[in-house]
Coordinates of C-alpha atoms in Angstrom, one line a residue:
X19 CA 2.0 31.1 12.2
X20 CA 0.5 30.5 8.8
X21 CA 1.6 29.9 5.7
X22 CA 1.2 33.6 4.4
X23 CA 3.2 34.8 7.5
X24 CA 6.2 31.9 6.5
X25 CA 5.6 33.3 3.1
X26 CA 5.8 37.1 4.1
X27 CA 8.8 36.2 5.9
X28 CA 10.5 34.6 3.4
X29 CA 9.9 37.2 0.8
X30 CA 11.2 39.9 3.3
X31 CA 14.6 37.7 3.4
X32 CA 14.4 38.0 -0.7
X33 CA 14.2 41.5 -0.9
X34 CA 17.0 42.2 2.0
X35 CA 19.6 39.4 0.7
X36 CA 18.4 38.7 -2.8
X37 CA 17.0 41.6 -4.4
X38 CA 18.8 41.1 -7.5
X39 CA 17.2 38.1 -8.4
X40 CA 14.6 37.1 -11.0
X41 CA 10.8 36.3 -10.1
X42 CA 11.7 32.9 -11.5
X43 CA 14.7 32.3 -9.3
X44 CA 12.9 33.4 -6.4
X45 CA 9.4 31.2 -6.5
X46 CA 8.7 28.7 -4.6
X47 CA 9.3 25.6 -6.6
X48 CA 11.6 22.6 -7.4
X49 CA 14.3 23.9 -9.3
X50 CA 15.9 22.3 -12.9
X51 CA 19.5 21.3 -10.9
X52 CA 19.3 17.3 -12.7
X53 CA 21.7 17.7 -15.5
X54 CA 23.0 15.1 -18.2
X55 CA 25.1 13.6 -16.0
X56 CA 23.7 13.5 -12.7
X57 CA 20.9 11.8 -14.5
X58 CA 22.6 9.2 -15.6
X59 CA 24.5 8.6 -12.8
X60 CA 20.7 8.6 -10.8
X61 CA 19.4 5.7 -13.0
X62 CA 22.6 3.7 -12.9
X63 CA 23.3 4.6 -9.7
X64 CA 19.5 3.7 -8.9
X65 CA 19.8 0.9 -10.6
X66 CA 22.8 -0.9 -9.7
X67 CA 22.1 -1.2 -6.0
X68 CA 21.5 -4.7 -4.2
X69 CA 19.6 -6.7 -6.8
X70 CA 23.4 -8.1 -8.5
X71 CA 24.3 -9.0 -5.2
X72 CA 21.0 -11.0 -4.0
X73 CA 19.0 -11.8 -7.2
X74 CA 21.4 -13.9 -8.9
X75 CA 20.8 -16.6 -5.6
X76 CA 17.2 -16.8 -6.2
X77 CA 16.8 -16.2 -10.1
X78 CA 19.2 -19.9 -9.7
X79 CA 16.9 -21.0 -8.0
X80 CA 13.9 -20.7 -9.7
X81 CA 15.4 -21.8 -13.0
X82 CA 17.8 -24.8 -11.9
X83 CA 21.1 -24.1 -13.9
X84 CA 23.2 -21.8 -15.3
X85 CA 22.2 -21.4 -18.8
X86 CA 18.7 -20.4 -18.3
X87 CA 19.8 -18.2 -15.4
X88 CA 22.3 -16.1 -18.0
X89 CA 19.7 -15.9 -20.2
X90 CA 16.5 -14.9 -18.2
X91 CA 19.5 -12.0 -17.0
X92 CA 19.5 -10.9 -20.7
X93 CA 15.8 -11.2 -21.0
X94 CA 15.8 -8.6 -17.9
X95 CA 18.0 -6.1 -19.7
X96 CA 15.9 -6.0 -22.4
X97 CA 12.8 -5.7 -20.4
X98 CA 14.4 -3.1 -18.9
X99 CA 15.7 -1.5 -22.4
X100 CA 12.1 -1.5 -24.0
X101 CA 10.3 -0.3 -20.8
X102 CA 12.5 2.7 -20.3
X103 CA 12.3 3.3 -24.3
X104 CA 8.4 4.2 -23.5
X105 CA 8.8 6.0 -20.3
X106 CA 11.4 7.9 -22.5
X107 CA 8.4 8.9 -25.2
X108 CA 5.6 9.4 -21.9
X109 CA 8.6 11.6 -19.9
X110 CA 9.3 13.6 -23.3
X111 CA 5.3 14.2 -23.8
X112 CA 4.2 15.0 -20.7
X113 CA 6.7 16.6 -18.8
X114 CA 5.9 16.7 -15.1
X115 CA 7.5 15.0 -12.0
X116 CA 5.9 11.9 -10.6
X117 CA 7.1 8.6 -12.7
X118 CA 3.5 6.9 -13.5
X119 CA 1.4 8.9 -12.0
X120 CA 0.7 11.8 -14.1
X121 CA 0.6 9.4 -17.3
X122 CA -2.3 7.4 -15.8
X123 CA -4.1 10.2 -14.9
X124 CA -3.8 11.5 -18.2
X125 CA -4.9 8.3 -19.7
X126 CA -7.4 7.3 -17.6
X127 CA -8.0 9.8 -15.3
X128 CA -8.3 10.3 -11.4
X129 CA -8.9 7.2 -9.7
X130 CA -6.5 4.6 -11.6
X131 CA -3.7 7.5 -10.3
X132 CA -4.6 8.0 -7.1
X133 CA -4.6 3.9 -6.9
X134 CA -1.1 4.2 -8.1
X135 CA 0.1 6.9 -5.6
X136 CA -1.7 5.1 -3.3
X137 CA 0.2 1.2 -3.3
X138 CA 3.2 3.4 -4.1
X139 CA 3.5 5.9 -1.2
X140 CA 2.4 3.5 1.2
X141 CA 3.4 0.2 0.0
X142 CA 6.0 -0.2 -3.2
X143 CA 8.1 2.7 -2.7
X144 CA 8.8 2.7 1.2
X145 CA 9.1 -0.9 0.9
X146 CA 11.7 -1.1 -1.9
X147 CA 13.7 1.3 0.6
X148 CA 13.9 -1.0 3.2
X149 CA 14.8 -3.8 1.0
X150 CA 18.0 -1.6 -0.1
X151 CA 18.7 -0.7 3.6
X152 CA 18.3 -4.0 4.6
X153 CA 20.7 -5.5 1.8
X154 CA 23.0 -2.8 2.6
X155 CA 23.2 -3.5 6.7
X156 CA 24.0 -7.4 5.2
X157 CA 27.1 -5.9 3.6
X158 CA 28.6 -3.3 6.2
X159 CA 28.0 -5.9 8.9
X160 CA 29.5 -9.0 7.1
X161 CA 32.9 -8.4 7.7
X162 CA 32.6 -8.3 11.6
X163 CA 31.0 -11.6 11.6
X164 CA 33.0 -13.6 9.8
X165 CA 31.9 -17.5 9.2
X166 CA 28.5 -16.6 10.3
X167 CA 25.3 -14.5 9.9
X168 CA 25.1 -11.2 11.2
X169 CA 22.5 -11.0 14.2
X170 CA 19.3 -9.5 13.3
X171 CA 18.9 -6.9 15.4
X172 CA 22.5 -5.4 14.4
X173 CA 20.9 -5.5 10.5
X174 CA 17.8 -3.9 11.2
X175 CA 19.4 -1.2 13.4
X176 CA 22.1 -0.5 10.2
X177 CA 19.2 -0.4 8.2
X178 CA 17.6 2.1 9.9
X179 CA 20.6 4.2 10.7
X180 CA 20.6 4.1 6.9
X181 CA 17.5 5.4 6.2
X182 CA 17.7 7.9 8.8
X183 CA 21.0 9.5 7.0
X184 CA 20.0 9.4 4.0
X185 CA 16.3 11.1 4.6
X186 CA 18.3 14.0 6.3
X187 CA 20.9 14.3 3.2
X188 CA 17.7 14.4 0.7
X189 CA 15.9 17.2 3.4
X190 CA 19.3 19.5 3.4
X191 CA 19.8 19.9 -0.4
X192 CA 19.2 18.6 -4.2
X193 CA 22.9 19.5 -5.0
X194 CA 23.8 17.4 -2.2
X195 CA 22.0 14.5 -2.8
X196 CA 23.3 14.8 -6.3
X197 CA 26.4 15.2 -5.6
X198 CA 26.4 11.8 -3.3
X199 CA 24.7 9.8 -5.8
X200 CA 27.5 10.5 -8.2
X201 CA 29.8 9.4 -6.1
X202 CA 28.3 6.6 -4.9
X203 CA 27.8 5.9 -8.9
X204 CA 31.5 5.7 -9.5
X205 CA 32.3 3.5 -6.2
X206 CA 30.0 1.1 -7.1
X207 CA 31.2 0.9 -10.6
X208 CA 34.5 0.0 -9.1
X209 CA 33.3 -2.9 -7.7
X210 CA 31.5 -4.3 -10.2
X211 CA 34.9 -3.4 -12.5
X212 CA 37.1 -5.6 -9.7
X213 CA 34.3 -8.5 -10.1
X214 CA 34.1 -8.5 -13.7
X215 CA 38.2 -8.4 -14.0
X216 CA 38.4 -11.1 -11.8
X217 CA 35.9 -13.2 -13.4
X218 CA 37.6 -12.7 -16.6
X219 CA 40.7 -13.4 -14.9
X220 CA 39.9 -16.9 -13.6
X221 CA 37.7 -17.5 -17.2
X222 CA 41.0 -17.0 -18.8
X223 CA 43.2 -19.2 -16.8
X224 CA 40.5 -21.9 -17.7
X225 CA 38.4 -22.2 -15.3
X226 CA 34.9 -22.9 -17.6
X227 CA 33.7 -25.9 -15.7
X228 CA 30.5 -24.0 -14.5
X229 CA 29.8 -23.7 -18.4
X230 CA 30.1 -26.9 -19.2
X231 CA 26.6 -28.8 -20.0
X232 CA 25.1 -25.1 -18.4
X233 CA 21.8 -26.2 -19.2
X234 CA 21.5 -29.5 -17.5
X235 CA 19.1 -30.2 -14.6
X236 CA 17.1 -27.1 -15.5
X237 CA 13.8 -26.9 -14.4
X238 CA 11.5 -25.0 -16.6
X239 CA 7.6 -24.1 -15.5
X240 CA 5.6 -20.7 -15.8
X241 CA 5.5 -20.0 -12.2
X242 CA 9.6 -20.8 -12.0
X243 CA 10.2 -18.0 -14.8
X244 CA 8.0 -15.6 -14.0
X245 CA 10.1 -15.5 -10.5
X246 CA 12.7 -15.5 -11.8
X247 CA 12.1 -12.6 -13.9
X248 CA 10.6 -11.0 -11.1
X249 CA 13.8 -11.4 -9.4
X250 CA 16.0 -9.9 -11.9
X251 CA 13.5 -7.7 -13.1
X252 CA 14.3 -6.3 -9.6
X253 CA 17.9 -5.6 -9.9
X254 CA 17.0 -3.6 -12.9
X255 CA 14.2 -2.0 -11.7
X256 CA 15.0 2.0 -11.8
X257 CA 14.9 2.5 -15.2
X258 CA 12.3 4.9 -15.0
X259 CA 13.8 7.0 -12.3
X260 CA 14.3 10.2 -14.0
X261 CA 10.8 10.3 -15.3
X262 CA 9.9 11.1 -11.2
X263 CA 11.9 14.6 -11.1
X264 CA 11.1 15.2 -14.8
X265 CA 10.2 19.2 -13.8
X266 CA 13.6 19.5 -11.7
X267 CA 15.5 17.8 -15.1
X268 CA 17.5 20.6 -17.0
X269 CA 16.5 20.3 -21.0
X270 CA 14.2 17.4 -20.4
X271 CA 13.5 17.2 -23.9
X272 CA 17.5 16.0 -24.6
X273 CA 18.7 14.9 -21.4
X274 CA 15.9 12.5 -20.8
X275 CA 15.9 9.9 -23.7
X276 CA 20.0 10.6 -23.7
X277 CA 20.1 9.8 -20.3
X278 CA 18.1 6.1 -20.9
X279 CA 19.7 5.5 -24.0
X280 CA 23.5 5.7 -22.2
X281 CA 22.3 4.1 -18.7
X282 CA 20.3 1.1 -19.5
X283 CA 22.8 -0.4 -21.9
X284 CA 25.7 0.3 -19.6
X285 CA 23.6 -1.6 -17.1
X286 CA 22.8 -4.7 -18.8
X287 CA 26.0 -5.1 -20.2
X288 CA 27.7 -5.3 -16.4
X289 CA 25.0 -7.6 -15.1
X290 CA 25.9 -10.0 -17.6
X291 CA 29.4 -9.7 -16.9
X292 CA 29.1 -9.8 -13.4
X293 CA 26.8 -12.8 -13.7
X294 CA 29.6 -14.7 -16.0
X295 CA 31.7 -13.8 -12.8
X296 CA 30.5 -15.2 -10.1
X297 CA 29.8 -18.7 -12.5
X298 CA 33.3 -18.7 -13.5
X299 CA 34.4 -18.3 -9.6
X300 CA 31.9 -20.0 -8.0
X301 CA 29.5 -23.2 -8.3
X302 CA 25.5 -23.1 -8.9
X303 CA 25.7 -25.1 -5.0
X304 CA 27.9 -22.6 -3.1
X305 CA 25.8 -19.4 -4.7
X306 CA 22.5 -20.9 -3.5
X307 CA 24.6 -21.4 0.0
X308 CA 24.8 -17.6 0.0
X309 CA 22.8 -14.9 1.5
X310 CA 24.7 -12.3 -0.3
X311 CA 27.1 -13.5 -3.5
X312 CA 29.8 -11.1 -3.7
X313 CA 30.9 -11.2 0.0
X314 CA 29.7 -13.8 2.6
X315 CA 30.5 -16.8 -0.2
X316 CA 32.8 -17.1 -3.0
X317 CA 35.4 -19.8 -4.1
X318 CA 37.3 -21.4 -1.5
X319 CA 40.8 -21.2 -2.2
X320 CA 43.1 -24.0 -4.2
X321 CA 45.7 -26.1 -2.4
X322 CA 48.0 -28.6 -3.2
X323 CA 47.4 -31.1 -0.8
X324 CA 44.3 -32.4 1.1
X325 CA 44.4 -34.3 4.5
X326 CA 41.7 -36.4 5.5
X327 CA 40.3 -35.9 8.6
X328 CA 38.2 -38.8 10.7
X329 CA 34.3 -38.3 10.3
X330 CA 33.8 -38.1 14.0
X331 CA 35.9 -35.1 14.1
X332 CA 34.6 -31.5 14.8
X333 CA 36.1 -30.6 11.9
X334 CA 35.9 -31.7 8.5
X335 CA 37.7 -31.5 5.4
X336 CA 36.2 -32.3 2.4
X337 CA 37.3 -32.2 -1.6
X338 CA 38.7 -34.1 -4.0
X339 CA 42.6 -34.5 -5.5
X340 CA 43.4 -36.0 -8.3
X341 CA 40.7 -38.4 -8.8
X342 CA 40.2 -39.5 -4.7
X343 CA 37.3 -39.6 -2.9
X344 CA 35.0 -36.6 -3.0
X345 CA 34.3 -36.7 0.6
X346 CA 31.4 -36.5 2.6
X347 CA 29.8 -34.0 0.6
X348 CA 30.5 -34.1 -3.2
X349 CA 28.6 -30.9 -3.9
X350 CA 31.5 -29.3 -1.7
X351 CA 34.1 -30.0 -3.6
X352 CA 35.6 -29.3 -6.7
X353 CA 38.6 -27.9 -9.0
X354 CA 40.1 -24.5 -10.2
X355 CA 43.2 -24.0 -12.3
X356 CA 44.3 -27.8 -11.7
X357 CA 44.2 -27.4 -7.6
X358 CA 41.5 -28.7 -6.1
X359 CA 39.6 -26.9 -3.6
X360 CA 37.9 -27.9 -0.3
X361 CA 35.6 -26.5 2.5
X362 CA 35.5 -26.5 5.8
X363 CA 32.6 -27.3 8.3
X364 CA 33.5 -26.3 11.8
X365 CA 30.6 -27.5 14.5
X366 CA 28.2 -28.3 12.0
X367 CA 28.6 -24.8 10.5
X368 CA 29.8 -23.9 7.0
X369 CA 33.1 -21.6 7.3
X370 CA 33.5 -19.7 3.7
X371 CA 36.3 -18.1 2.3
X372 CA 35.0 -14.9 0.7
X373 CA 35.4 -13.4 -2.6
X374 CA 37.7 -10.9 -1.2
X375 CA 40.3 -13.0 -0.2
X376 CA 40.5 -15.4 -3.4
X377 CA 41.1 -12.2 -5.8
X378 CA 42.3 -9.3 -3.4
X379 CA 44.0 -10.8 -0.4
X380 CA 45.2 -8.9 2.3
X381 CA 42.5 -6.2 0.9
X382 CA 39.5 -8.2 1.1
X383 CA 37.9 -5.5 3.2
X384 CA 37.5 -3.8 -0.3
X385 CA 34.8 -6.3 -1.5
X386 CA 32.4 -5.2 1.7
X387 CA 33.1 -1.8 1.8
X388 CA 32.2 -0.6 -1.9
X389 CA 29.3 -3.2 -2.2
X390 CA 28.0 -1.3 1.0
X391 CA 28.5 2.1 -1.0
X392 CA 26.7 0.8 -3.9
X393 CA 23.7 -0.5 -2.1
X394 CA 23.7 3.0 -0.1
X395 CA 24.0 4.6 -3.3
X396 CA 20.8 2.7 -5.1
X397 CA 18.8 3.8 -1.7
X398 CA 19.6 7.2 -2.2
X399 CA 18.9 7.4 -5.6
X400 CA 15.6 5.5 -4.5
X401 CA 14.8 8.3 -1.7
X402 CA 15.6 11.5 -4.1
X403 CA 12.9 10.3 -6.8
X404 CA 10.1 8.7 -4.8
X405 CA 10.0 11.6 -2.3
X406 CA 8.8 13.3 -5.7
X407 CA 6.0 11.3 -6.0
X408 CA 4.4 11.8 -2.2
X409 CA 5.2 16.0 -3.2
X410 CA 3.3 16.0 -6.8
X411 CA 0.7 13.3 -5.1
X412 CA 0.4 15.8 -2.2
X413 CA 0.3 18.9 -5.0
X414 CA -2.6 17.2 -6.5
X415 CA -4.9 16.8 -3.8
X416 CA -4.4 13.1 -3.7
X417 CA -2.4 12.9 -0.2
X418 CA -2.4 14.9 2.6
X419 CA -1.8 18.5 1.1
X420 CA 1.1 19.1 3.5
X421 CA 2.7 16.6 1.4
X422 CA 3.4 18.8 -1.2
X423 CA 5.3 21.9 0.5
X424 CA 8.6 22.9 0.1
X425 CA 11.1 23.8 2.0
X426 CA 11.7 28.0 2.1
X427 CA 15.5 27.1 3.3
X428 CA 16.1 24.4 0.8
X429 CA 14.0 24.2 -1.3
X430 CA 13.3 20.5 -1.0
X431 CA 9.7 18.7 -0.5
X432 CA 10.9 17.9 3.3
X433 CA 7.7 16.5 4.2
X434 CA 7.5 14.3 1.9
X435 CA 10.8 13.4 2.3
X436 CA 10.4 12.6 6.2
X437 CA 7.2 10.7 5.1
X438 CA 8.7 8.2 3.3
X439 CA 11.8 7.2 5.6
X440 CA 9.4 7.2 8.7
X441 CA 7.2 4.3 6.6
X442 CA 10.8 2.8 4.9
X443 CA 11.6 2.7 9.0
X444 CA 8.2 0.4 9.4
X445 CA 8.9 -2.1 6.7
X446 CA 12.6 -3.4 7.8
X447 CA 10.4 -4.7 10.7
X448 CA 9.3 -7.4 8.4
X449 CA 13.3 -8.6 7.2
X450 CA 12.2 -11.6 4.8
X451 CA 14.2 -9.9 1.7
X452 CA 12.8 -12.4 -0.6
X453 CA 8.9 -12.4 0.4
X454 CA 9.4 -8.1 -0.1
X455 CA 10.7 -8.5 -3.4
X456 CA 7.9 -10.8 -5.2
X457 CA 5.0 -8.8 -3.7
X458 CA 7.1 -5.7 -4.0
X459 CA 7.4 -6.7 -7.7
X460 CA 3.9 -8.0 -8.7
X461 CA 2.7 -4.9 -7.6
X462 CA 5.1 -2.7 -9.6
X463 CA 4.4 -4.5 -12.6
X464 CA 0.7 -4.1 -12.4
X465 CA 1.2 -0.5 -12.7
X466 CA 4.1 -0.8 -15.1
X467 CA 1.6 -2.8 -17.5
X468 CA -1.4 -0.2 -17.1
X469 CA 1.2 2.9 -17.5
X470 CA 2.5 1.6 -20.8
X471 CA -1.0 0.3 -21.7
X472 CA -1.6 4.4 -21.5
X473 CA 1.2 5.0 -24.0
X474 CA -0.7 2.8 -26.8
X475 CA -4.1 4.5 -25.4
X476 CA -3.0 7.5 -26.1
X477 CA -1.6 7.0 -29.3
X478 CA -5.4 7.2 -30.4
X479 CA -7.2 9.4 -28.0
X480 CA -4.3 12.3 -27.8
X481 CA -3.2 12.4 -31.1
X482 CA -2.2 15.8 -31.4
X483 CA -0.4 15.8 -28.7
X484 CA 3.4 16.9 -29.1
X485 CA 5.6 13.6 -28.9
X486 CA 9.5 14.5 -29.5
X487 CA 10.0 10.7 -29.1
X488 CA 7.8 8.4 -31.3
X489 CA 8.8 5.0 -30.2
X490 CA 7.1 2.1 -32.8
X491 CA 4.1 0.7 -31.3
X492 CA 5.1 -2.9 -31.4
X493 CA 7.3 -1.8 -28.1
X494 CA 4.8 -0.8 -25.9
X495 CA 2.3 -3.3 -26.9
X496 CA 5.2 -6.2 -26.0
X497 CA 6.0 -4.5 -22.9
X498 CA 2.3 -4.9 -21.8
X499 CA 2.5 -8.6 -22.6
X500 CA 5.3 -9.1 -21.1
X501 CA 3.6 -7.0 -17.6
X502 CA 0.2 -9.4 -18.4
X503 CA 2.7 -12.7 -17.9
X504 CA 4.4 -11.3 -15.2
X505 CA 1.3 -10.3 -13.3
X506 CA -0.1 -13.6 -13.8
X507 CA 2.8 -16.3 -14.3
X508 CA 3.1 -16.6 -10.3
X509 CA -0.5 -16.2 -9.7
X510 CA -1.0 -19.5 -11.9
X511 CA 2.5 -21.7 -11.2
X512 CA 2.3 -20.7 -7.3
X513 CA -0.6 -19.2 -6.3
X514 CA -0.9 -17.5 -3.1
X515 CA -3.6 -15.8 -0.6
X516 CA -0.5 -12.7 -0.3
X517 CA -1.0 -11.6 -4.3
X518 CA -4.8 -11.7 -3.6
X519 CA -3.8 -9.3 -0.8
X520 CA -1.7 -6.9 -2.4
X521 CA -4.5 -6.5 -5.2
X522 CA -7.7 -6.1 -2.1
X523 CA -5.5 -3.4 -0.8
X524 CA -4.1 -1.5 -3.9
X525 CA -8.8 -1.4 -4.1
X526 CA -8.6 -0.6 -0.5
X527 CA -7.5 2.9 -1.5
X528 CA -11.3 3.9 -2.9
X529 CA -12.2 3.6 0.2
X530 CA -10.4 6.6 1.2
X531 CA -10.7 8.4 -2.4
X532 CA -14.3 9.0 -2.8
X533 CA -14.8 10.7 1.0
X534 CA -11.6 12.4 0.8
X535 CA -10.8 12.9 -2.6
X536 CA -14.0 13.1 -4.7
X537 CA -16.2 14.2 -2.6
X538 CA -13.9 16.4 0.0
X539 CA -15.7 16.0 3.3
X540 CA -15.4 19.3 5.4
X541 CA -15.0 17.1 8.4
X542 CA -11.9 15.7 7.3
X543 CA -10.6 19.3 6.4
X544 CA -10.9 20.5 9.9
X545 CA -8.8 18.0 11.3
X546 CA -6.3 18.4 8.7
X547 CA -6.1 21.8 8.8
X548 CA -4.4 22.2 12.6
X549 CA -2.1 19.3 11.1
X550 CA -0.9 20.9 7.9
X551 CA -0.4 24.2 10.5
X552 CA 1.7 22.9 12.9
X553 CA 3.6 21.1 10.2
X554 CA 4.4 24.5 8.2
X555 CA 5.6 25.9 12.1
X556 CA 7.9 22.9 12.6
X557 CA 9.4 22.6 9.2
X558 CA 9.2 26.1 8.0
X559 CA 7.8 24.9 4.5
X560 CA 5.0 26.6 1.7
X561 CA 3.3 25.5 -0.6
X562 CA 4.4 25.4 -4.1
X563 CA 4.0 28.0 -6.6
X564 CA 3.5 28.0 -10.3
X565 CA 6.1 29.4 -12.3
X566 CA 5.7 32.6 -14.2
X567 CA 5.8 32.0 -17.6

């Protein structure tokens, strides 16, 4: 069966079932079902996934104190602000699907996109899907294991349960992966409402001791910040998520720049809230005790009374009371609303109470469970626009051409789709969160800076060219500073053979684009060519057409 016989067949179904349909309803293409609302609910939904949950332990840790952490979270959001500003005026001028990729190649040309499609399909993108999974198996499987860590075979296999379900969701239907990601949008905006109430709460009754001399013992260098940008850079990273299913986007031209404008804001404005939360419940020493803030580690409780254990005990209480002893462990210890509060180490093991039970007790199962729907969520969101990528990639001729079919039943790019959660499935093999998210993110910025760098290219070599969105210049050219000292700041303050890696194999990829790509060698045709057949049996899928205009 080839494709003109899956075609035939198809069309024969049309004219039985659907005769009275337009040409345009009928081709075979993505359709515009993205509206004003679903779009924003994709980048905030995109957005707000993980990265509050984990970042905020290691952007502390790069920068020493609270102050500079609350700020470098600020500098983040408006990063993230001016970035998606000139993705808004590249989405509006060129409208196709794909995020960065058709802008470089309209820049620069062929090979600077296929690099990009390159390090994205195989590295970035899968990669940033298993960091979400991964985050998200932390959360459902917290609350089972309570007092300790999860075993790491239960998280990888949650992880890849994860990606499995939501590959198939993002394979049946675009409605239904819309329809998902708004609800997954609104239950995680319930969670971060619940933490920011409760921080506000607690900052209320006068508990401000976290804020008190918040810039003291800070530890400034260029390496240090430019982690911990890359860090929080990373919880905001989506902001240019709608600019991948630009051509399935109804009214692009509105909906686009409307979409940014409402999202990012909304965004920023619940990091920083959030990030005020967990400092007004929580000390700078318990959040770096945490693997993931908002449920495995939180304030421990106030009491009235503490009783001093001996030190040879199994069990140890430590605190402080009304000017006594701080214990073993001063760091441990501290006060909230006047009670003093204590932890307890049973066999040598830290035993947290959880955020859940200071602010919601008995529903502390809450906390978990919508944390869980909001990392689920961002991987969704994730899945539904980089799938676009592999299909206009595909469509192209810069991956394997099967990449770029739809389905005739769904009209979805199912291959693509299946492509990228069988590589997401590789990388949770490799469960070092941290070490993913500082290559992950050089690498993204590299391409963020050369994409923008486009924008200001452009400017002069396209000027004709119809721009509803004129942004003012000085934006994009800060942006690409800003992408210059992020590419380079942990390079210089920490340098390691693993960035010198990432940028041999992003070059790797000419290896592979001047046979295959530029020059089209007949030999690798004929072993494609039974490949992209037996593909088109399995998965019933075409490839795309133009629409009529």
């Amino acid at each position: 069966m080839d494709e003109s016989s899956i075609k035939k067949r198809k069309g024969g179904k049309d004219e039985d079932n659907q005769s009275t349909q337009s040409e345009e309803s009928t081709a075979m293409q993505l359709k515009k079902q993205v509206g004003l609302l679903s779009g924003i609910s994709l980048i905030v939904g995109t957005i707000i996934g993980s990265g509050i949950f984990i970042s905020p332990k290691s952007v502390l840790r790069n920068t020493g104190a609270v102050g500079p952490c609350l700020v470098i979270w600020a500098v983040c959001g408006v990063i993230g602000i001016m970035g998606a500003l000139c993705f808004a005026e590249l989405g509006t001028m060129i409208t196709k699907s794909g995020g960065e990729y058709p802008y470089l190649m309209e820049a620069y040309g062929q090979i600077p996109a296929f690099l990009f499609s390159w390090a994205s399909v195989i590295v970035m993108k899968p990669s940033s899907f298993a960091i979400i999974c991964l985050s998200f198996a932390e959360y459902a499987s917290a609350p089972f294991y309570p007092g300790c860590e999860p075993p790491e075979v239960v998280i990888k296999c949650l992880a890849a349960a994860a990606i499995l379900t939501i590959t198939v969701v993002n394979c049946l239907s675009v409605k239904l992966a819309s329809y998902l990601q708004n609800f997954l949008t609104v239950a995680k905006l319930i969670i971060i409402i619940i933490i920011i109430v409760s921080g506000i709460v607690l900052l209320i009754q006068g508990n401000t001791q976290n804020f008190t001399n918040s810039f003291e013992g800070s530890k400034i260098t260029v390496g240090g910040i430019g982690l911990a940008l890359y860090n929080g850079l990373w919880a905001y990273d989506g902001w240019n998520q709608l600019n991948y299913i630009t051509e399935e986007l109804k009214n692009p031209y509105r909906n686009l720049p409307l979409a940014i404008i409402l999202g990012i804001p909304l965004v920023m404005a619940c990091y920083l809230l959030v990030n005020i939360s967990y400092y007004t419940v929580m000390t700078p020493t318990e959040l770096l005790q945490s693997p993931a803030v908002a449920v495995l580690t939180s304030v421990l409780g106030c009491f009235q009374y503490m009783e001093m254990f001996p030190e040879h005990s199994a069990v140890r209480l430590l605190g402080a009371v009304s000017g006594r002893s701080r214990g073993v462990f001063p760091e441990y210890s501290g006060s909230c609303g006047g009670c003093s509060w204590y932890m307890v180490v049973l066999g040598g093991c830290f035993r947290y109470m959880t955020f859940g039970d200071r602010v919601l007790y008995p529903a502390a199962w809450i906390i978990p469970l919508f944390v869980a729907f909001s990392t689920i969520g961002s991987a969704n969101g994730t899945c539904f626009t980089a799938g676009r990528l592999t299909y206009v990639a595909g469509r192209e001729g810069h991956m394997l051409k099967f990449l770029s079919y739809i389905s005739v039943k769904r009209l979805t790019p199912l291959p693509a789709i299946v492509s990228y959660g069988i590589i997401g499935m590789i990388y949770i093999i490799p469960a070092d969160i941290n070490t993913l998210i500082n290559y992950f993110s050089f690498a993204v910025w590299l391409f963020y800076g050369l994409t923008i760098a486009g924008l200001v290219v452009m400017r002069f070599t396209k000027k004709d060219m119809k721009r509803p969105i004129k942004i003012p210049i000085v934006i994009p050219i800060l942006m690409v500073l800003v992408s210059i000292y992020l590419v380079l700041a942990p390079i210089i303050g920490e340098p390691e053979w693993a960035y010198l890696y990432c940028v041999l194999f992003i070059l790797g990829g000419l290896i592979f684009y001047f046979p295959f790509v530029h020059f089209k060698v007949k030999w690798a045709q004929k072993i494609t060519k039974p490949i992209t057949m037996y593909v088109q049996m399995i998965m019933e899928v075409v490839p795309p057409e133009e629409p009529k205009n």
